[in-house]
Each structure stands twice: as structure tokens, then as C-alpha cells.
PDB file of C-alpha atoms in Angstrom:
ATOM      1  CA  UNK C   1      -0.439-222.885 109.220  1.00  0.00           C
ATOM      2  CA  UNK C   2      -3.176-224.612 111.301  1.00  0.00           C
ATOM      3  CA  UNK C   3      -5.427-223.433 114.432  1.00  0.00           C
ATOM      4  CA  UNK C   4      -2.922-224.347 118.116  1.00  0.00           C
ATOM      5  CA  UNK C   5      -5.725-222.535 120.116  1.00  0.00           C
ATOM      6  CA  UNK C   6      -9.601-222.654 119.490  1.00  0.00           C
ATOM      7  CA  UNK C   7     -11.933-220.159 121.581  1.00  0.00           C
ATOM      8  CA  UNK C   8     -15.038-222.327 122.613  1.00  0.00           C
ATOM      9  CA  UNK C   9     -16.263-219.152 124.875  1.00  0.00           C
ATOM     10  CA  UNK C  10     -19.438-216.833 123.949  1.00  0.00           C
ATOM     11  CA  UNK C  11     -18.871-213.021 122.837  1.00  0.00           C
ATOM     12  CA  UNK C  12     -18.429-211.110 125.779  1.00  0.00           C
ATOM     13  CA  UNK C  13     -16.431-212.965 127.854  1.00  0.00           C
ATOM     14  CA  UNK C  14     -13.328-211.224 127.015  1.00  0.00           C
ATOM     15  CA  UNK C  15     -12.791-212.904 123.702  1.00  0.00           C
ATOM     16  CA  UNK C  16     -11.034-209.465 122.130  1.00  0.00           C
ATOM     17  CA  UNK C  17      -9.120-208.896 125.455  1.00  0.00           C
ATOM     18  CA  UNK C  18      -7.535-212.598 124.608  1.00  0.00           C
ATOM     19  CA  UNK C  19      -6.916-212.042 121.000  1.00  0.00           C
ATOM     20  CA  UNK C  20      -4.741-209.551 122.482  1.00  0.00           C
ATOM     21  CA  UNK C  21      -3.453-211.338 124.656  1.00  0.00           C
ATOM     22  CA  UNK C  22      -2.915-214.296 122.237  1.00  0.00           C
ATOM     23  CA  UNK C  23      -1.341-212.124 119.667  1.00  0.00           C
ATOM     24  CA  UNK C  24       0.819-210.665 122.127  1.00  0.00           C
ATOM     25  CA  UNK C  25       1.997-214.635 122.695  1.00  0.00           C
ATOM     26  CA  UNK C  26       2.783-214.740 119.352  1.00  0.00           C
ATOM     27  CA  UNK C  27      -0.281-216.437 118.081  1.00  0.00           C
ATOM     28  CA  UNK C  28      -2.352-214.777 115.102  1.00  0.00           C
ATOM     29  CA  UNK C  29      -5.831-214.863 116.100  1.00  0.00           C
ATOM     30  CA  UNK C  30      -9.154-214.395 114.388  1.00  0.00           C
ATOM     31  CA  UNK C  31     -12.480-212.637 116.177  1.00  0.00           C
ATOM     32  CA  UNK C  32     -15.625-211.323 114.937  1.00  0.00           C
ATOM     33  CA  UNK C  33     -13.688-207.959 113.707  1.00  0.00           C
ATOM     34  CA  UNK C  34     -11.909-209.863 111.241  1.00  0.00           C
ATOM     35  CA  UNK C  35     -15.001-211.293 109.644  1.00  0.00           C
ATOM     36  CA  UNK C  36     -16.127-207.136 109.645  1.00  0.00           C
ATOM     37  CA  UNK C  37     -12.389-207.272 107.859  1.00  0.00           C
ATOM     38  CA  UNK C  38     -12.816-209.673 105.660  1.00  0.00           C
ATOM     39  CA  UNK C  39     -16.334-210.136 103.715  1.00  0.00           C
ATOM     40  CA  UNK C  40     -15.307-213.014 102.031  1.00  0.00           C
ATOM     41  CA  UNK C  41     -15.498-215.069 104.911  1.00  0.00           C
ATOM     42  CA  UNK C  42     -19.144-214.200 105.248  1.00  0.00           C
ATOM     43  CA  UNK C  43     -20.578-216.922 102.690  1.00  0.00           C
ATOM     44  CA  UNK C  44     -18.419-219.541 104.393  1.00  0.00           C
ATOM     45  CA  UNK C  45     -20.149-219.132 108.196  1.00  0.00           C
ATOM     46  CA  UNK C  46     -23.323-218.677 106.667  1.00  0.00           C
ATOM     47  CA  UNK C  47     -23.034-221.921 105.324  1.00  0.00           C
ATOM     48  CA  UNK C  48     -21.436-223.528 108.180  1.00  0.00           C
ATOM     49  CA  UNK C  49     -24.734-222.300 110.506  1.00  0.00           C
ATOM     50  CA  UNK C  50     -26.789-223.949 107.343  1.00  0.00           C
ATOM     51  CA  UNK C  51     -24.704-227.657 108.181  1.00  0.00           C
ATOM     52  CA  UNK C  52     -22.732-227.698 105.014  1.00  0.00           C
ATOM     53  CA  UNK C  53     -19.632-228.959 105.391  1.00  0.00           C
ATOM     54  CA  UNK C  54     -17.069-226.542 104.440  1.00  0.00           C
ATOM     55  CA  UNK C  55     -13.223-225.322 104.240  1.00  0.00           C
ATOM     56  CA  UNK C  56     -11.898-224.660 107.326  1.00  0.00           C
ATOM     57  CA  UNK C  57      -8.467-223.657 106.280  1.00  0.00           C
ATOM     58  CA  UNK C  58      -9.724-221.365 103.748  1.00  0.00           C
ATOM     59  CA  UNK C  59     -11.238-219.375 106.828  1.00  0.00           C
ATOM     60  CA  UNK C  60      -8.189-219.979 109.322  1.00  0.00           C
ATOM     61  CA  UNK C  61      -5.058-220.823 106.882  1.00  0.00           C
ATOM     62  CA  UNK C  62      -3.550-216.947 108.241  1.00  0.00           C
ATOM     63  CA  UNK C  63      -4.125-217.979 112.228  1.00  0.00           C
ATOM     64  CA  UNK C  64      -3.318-219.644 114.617  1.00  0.00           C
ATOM     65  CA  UNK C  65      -5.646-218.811 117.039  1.00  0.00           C
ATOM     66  CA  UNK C  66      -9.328-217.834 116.790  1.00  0.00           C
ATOM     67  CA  UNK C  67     -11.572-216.786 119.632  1.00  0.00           C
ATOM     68  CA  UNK C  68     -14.836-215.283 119.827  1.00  0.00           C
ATOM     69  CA  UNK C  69     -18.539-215.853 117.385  1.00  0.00           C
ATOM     70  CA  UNK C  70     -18.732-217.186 115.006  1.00  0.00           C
ATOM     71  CA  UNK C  71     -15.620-219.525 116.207  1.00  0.00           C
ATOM     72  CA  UNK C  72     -16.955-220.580 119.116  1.00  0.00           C
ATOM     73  CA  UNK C  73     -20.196-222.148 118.007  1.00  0.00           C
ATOM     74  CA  UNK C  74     -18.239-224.729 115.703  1.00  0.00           C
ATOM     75  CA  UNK C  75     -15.700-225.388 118.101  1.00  0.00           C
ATOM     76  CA  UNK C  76     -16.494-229.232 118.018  1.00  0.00           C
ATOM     77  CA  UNK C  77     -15.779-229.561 114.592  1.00  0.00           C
ATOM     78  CA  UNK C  78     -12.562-227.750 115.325  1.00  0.00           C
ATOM     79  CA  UNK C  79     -11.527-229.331 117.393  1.00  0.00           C
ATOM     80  CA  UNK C  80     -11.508-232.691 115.195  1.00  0.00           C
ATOM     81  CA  UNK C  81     -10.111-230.844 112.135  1.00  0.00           C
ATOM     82  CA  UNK C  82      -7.200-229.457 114.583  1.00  0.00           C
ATOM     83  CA  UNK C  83      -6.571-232.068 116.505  1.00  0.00           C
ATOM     84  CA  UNK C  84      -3.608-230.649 118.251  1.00  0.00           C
ATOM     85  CA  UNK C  85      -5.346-227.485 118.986  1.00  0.00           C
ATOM     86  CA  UNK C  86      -5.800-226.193 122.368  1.00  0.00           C
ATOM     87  CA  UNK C  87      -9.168-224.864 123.796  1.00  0.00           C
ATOM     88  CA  UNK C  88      -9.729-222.210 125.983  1.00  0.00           C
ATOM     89  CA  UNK C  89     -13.487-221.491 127.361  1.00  0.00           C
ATOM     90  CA  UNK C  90     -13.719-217.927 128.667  1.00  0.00           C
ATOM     91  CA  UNK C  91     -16.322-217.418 131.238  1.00  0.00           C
ATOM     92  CA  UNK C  92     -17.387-214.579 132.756  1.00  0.00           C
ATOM     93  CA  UNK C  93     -20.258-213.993 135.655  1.00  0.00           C
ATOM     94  CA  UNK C  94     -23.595-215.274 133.993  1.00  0.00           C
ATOM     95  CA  UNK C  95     -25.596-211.573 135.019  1.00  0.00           C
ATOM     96  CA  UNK C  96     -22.810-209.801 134.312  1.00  0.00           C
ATOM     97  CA  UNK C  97     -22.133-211.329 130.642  1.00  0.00           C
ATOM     98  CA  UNK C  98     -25.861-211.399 129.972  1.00  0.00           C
ATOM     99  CA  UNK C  99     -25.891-207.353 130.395  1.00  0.00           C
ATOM    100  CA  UNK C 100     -22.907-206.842 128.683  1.00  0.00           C
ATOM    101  CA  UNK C 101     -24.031-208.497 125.326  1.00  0.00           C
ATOM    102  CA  UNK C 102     -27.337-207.128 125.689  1.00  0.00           C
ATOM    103  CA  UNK C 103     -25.831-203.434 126.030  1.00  0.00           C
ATOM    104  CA  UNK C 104     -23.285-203.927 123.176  1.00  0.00           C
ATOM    105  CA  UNK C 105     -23.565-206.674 120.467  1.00  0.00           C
ATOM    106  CA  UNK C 106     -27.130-207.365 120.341  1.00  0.00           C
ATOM    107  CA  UNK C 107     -27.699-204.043 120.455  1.00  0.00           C
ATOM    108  CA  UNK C 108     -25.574-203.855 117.372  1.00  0.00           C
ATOM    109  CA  UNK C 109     -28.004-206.446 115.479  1.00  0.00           C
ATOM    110  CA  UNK C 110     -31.097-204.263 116.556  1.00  0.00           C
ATOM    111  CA  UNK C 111     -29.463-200.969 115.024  1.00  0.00           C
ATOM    112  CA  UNK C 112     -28.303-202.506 112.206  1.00  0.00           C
ATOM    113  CA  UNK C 113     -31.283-203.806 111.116  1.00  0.00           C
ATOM    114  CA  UNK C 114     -33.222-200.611 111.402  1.00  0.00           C
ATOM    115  CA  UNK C 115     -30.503-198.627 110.015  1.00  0.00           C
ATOM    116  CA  UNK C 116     -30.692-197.430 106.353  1.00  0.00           C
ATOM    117  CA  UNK C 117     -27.562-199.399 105.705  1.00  0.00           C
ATOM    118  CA  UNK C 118     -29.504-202.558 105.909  1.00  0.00           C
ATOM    119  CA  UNK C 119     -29.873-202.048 102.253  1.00  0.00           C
ATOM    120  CA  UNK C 120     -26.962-202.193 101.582  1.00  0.00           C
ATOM    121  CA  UNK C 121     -25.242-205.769 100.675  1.00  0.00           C
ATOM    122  CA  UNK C 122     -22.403-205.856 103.314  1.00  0.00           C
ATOM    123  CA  UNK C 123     -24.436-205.455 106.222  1.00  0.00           C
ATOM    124  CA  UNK C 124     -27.371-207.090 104.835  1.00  0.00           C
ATOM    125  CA  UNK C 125     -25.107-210.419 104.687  1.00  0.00           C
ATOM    126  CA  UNK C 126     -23.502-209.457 108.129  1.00  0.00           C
ATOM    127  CA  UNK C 127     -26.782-209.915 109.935  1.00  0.00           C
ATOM    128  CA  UNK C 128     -28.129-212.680 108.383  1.00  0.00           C
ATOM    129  CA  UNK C 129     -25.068-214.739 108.971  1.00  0.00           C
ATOM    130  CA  UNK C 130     -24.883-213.083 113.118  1.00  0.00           C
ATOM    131  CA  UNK C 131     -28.428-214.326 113.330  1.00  0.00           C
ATOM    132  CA  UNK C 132     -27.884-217.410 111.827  1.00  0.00           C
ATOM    133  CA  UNK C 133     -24.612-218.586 114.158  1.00  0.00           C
ATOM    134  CA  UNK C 134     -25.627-216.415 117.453  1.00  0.00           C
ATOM    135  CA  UNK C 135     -28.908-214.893 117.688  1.00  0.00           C
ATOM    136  CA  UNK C 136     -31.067-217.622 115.989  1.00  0.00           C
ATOM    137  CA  UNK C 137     -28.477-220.588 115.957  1.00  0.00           C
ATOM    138  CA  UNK C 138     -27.424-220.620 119.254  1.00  0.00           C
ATOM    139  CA  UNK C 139     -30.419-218.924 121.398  1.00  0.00           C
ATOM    140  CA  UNK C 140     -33.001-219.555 119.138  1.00  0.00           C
ATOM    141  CA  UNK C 141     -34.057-216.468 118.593  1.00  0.00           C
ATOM    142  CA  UNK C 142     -35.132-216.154 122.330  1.00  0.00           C
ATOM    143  CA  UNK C 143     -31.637-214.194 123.793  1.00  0.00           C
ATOM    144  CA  UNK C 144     -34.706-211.097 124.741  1.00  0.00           C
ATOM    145  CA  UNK C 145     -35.348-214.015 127.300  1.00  0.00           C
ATOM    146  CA  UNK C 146     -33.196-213.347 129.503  1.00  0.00           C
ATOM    147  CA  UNK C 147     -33.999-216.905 131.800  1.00  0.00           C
ATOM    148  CA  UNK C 148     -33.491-218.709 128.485  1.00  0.00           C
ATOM    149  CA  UNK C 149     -30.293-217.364 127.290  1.00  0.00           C
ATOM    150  CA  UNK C 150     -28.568-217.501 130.917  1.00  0.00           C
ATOM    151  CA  UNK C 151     -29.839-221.386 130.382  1.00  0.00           C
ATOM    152  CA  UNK C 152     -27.593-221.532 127.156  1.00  0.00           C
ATOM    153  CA  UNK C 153     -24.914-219.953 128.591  1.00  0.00           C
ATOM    154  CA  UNK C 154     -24.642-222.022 131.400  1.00  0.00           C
ATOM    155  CA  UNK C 155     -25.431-224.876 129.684  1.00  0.00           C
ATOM    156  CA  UNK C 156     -22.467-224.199 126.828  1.00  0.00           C
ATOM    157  CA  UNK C 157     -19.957-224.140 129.841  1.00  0.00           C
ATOM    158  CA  UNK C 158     -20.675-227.290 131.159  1.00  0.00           C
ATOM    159  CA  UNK C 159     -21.331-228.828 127.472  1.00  0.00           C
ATOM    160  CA  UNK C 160     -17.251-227.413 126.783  1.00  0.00           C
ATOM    161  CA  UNK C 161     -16.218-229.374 130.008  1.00  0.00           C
ATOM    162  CA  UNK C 162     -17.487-232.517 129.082  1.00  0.00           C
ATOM    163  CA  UNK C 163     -16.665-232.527 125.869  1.00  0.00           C
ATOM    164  CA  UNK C 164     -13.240-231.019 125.479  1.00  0.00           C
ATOM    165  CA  UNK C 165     -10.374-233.795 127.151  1.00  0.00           C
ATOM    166  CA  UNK C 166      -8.726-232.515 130.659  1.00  0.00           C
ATOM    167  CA  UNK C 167      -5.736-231.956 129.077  1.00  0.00           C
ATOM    168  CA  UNK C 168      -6.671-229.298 125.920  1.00  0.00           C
ATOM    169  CA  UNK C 169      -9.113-227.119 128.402  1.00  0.00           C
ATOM    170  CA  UNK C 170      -8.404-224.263 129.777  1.00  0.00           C
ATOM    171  CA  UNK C 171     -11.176-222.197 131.508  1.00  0.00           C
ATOM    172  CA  UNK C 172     -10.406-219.112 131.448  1.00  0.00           C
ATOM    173  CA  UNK C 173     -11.324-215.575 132.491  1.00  0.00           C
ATOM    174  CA  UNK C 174      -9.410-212.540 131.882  1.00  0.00           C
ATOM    175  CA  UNK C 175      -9.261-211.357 135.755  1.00  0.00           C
ATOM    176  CA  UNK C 176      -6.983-214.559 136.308  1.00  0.00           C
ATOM    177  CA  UNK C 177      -3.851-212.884 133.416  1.00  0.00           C
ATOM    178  CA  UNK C 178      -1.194-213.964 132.082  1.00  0.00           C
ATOM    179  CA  UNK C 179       0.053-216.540 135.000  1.00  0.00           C
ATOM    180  CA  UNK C 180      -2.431-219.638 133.863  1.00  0.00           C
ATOM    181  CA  UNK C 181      -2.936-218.856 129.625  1.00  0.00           C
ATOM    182  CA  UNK C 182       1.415-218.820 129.594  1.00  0.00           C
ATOM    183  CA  UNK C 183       1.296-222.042 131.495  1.00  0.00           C
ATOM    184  CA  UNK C 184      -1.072-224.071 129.733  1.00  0.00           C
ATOM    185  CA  UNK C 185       0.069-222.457 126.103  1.00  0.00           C
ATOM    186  CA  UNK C 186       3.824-223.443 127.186  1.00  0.00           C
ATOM    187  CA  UNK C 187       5.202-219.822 126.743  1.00  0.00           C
ATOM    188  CA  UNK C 188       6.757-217.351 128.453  1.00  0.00           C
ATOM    189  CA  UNK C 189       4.888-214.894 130.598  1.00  0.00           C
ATOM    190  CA  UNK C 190       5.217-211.190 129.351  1.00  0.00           C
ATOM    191  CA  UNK C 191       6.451-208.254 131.841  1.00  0.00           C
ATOM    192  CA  UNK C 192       3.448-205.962 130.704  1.00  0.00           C
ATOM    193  CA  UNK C 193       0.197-205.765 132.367  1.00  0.00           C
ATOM    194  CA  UNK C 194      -2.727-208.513 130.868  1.00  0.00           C
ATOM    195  CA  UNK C 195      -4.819-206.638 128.096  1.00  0.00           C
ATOM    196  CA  UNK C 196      -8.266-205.235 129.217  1.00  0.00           C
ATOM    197  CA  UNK C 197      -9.885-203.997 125.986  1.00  0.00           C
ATOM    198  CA  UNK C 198     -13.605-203.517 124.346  1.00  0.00           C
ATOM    199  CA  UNK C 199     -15.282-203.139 128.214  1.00  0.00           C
ATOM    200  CA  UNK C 200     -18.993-201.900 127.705  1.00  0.00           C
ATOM    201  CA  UNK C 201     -18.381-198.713 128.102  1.00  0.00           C
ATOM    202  CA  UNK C 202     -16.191-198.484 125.248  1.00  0.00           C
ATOM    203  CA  UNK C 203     -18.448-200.415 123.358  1.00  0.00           C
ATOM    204  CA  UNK C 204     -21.193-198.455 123.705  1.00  0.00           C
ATOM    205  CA  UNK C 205     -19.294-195.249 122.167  1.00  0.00           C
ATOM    206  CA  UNK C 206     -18.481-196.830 119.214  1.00  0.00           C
ATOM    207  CA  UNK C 207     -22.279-197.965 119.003  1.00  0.00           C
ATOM    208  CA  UNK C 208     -23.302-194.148 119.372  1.00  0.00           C
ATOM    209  CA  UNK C 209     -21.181-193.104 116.101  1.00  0.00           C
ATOM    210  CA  UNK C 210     -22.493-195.839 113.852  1.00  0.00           C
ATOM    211  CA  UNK C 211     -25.985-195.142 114.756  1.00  0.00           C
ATOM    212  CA  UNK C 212     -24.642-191.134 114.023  1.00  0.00           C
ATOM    213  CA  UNK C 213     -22.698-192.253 110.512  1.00  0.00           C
ATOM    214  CA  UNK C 214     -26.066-194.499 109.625  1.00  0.00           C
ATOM    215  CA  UNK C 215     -28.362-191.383 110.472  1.00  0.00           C
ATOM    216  CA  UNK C 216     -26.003-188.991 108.348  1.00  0.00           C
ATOM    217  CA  UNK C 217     -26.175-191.187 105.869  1.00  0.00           C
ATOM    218  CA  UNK C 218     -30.049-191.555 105.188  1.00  0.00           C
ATOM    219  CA  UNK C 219     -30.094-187.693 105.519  1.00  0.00           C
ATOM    220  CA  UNK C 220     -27.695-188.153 102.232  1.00  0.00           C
ATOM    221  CA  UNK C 221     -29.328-190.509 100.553  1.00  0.00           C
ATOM    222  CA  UNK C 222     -32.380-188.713 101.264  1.00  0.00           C
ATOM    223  CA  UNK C 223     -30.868-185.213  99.961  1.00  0.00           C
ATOM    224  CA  UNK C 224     -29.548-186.846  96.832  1.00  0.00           C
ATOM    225  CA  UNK C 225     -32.689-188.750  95.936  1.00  0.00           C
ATOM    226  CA  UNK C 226     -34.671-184.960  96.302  1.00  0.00           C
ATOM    227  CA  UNK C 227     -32.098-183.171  94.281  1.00  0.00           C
ATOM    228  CA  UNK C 228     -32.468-185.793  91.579  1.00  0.00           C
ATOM    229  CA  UNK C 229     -36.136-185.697  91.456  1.00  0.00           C
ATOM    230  CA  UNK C 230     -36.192-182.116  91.186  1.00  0.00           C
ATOM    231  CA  UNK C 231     -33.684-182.210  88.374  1.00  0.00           C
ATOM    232  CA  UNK C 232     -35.594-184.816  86.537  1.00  0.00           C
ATOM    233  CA  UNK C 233     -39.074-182.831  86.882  1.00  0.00           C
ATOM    234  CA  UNK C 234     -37.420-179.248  85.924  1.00  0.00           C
ATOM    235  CA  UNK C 235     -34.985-179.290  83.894  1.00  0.00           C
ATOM    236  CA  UNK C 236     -35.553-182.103  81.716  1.00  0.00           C
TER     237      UNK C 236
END
């Protein structure tokens, strides 16, 4: 199986509202979640930020669509190992996108790597690889900058448009449905309503109860590590 449809759009511009949507079409389609999913993968964008050259198929041989980081920073490369693919670049209001990501998966990052769990491998390796495609790779560790990143944005959506030929590009935004994504995937247009999933607001909830599970945890591992010293110093 190899990639029809490559997601050159940034996170937050409806990239898990068109996996639905793409998966709903039929197509298989990876995101960010399945890299949360799927550890393994992990070493393999790490060293794709670093300029090795690696597998592709070994990361997409399940899909046939992937939208969404870490995807969309190597979408050139893609592109040329998928030659057939088709490329869709979601946009989404510059302000509008710019709050979004810095209310939900920044924020993430910035948690994360205060939390207590930051010891632990999984989420150790998580970060370093977000920072190394997104945070650091693609805004250069200036995204706080809001001028700056709106620069990158902007300047990604224009870089997509030249690059990408007429014919594979699709810019798309999830407030235009199902009409123009059937048409330019050559499929038929569902009944149902288009997919409108992962807003902020959602987000943001699921933020609250890992910052809760994190904060439960250290009181654990804090409860444990007591009980054990006082075990250690009395009773043996």
C-alpha cells in the first residue's frame, strides 16, 4: 500500500477533522495520534528532522493517507517518494490558527515538559522529536513570537502553492465539506454531515485531565518513594 493523499497543512488547521473525513472516503490515514499510538515510529521522525534519509514505507506501509505534524513538514520528500499522491494544504485564518495551537498543542509541549512524566522514556522521546519537526524545526524555536510564526505560516502556504503542480493541490479548509475533497479525490460524496472534531474547546479538556493524571501521579511517586524510605530506615 502506498500514500494517494499527503497533508502538506500545519496542526490546527483541521488536520484530525480530515483524517475523518479521509477515512470516512475510504482512505486510512495517519496524524499525530497515531505516532502517540505507535512509539516505534518515534526514532524514525526524529531522524528524519536530523536529515537522515530514512524508510518511508516502514512509517506509512498501513495508509493511505497521512495529514497533520510530523507529515506535513516532509511533504516534499513525499511527494517524490509517492509520486502519484495527492496533496491537500489545509488553511485556516492566520489569527485564528495561531490561537488555536497556542491554546492546545503547544500548550501540550509546555505541560509536558514540566510534568513529572518527563522522566519517563515515552514522553521524554515524544518531545524531543515535537520540538525537533515543529517547535524548533519549523519555527525555530521562536512560535512564542507570535509576528514570526504567522510569517511561517503564511509563508508555508504560499511555499505549498508553488511547489506542489496545479493538478495534485487542493487547498483546503474544512468550512468548504465534502463538495470539493470528493471532487478532487474522484469519489463519491457521502449523505452525512462533514466531520468537525478536536475544536479548542475540546482540546483544552483533554489538556486539563493530563495535567490532573500527571499531578496524581507525582503525588504517587512521591507517596511511594516516602513509604520506602521509611521502610528502609525502620524496619531494616
Amino acid at each position: 500500500m502506498s500514500l494517494k493523499v499527503i497533508g502538506a497543512g500545519f496542526g490546527r488547521t483541521g488536520t484530525l477533522s480530515l483524517k475523518t473525513a479521509l477515512e470516512q472516503l475510504g482512505f486510512k490515514c495517519h496524524h499525530m495520534i497515531e505516532v502517540y499510538n505507535n512509539p516505534k515510529e518515534i526514532p524514525l521522525w526524529q531522524a528524519a528532522a536530523e536529515g537522515q534519509e530514512i524508510d518511508w514505507d516502514s512509517i506509512f506501509s498501513k495508509y493511505q493517507a497521512a495529514v497533520d505534524w510530523p507529515t506535513a513538514r516532509f511533504y516534499e520528500e513525499l511527494m517524490k517518494k509517492y509520486p502519484h499522491a495527492k496533496i491537500i494544504l489545509g488553511v485556516r485564518n492566520p489569527e485564528a490558527w495561531y490561537k488555536s495551537a497556542q491554546e492546545t498543542i503547544y500548550s501540550v509541549g509546555k505541560v509536558s515538559s514540566k510534568s513529572v512524566l518527563r522522566f519517563l522514556s515515552f514522553p521524554r522521546a515524544m518531545n524531543k522529536m515535537t520540538n525537533a519537526v515543529v517547535w524548533n524545526g519549523t519555527f525555530n524555536g521562536r512560535f512564542e513570537d507570535k509576528e514570526y510564526a504567522l510569517s511561517v505560516f503564511n509563508k508555508h502556504i504560499e511555499q505549498v502553492k508553488a511547489k506542489v503542480p496545479k493538478e495534485r493541490l487542493l487547498v483546503f479548509s474544512a468550512e468548504m465539506g465534502w463538495e470539493p475533497l470528493c471532487k478532487f479525490l474522484e469519489v463519491e460524496q457521502p449523505t452525512t454531515p462533514f466531520p468537525r472534531v478536536n475544536d479548542t474547546a475540546e482540546f483544552q479538556s483533554r489538556l486539563k485531565i493530563f495535567k490532573y493524571t500527571s499531578q496524581t501521579f507525582l503525588l504517587k511517586f512521591i507517596f511511594f518513594f516516602t513509604l520506602l524510605y521509611f521502610l528502609f530506615r525502620y524496619f531494616v
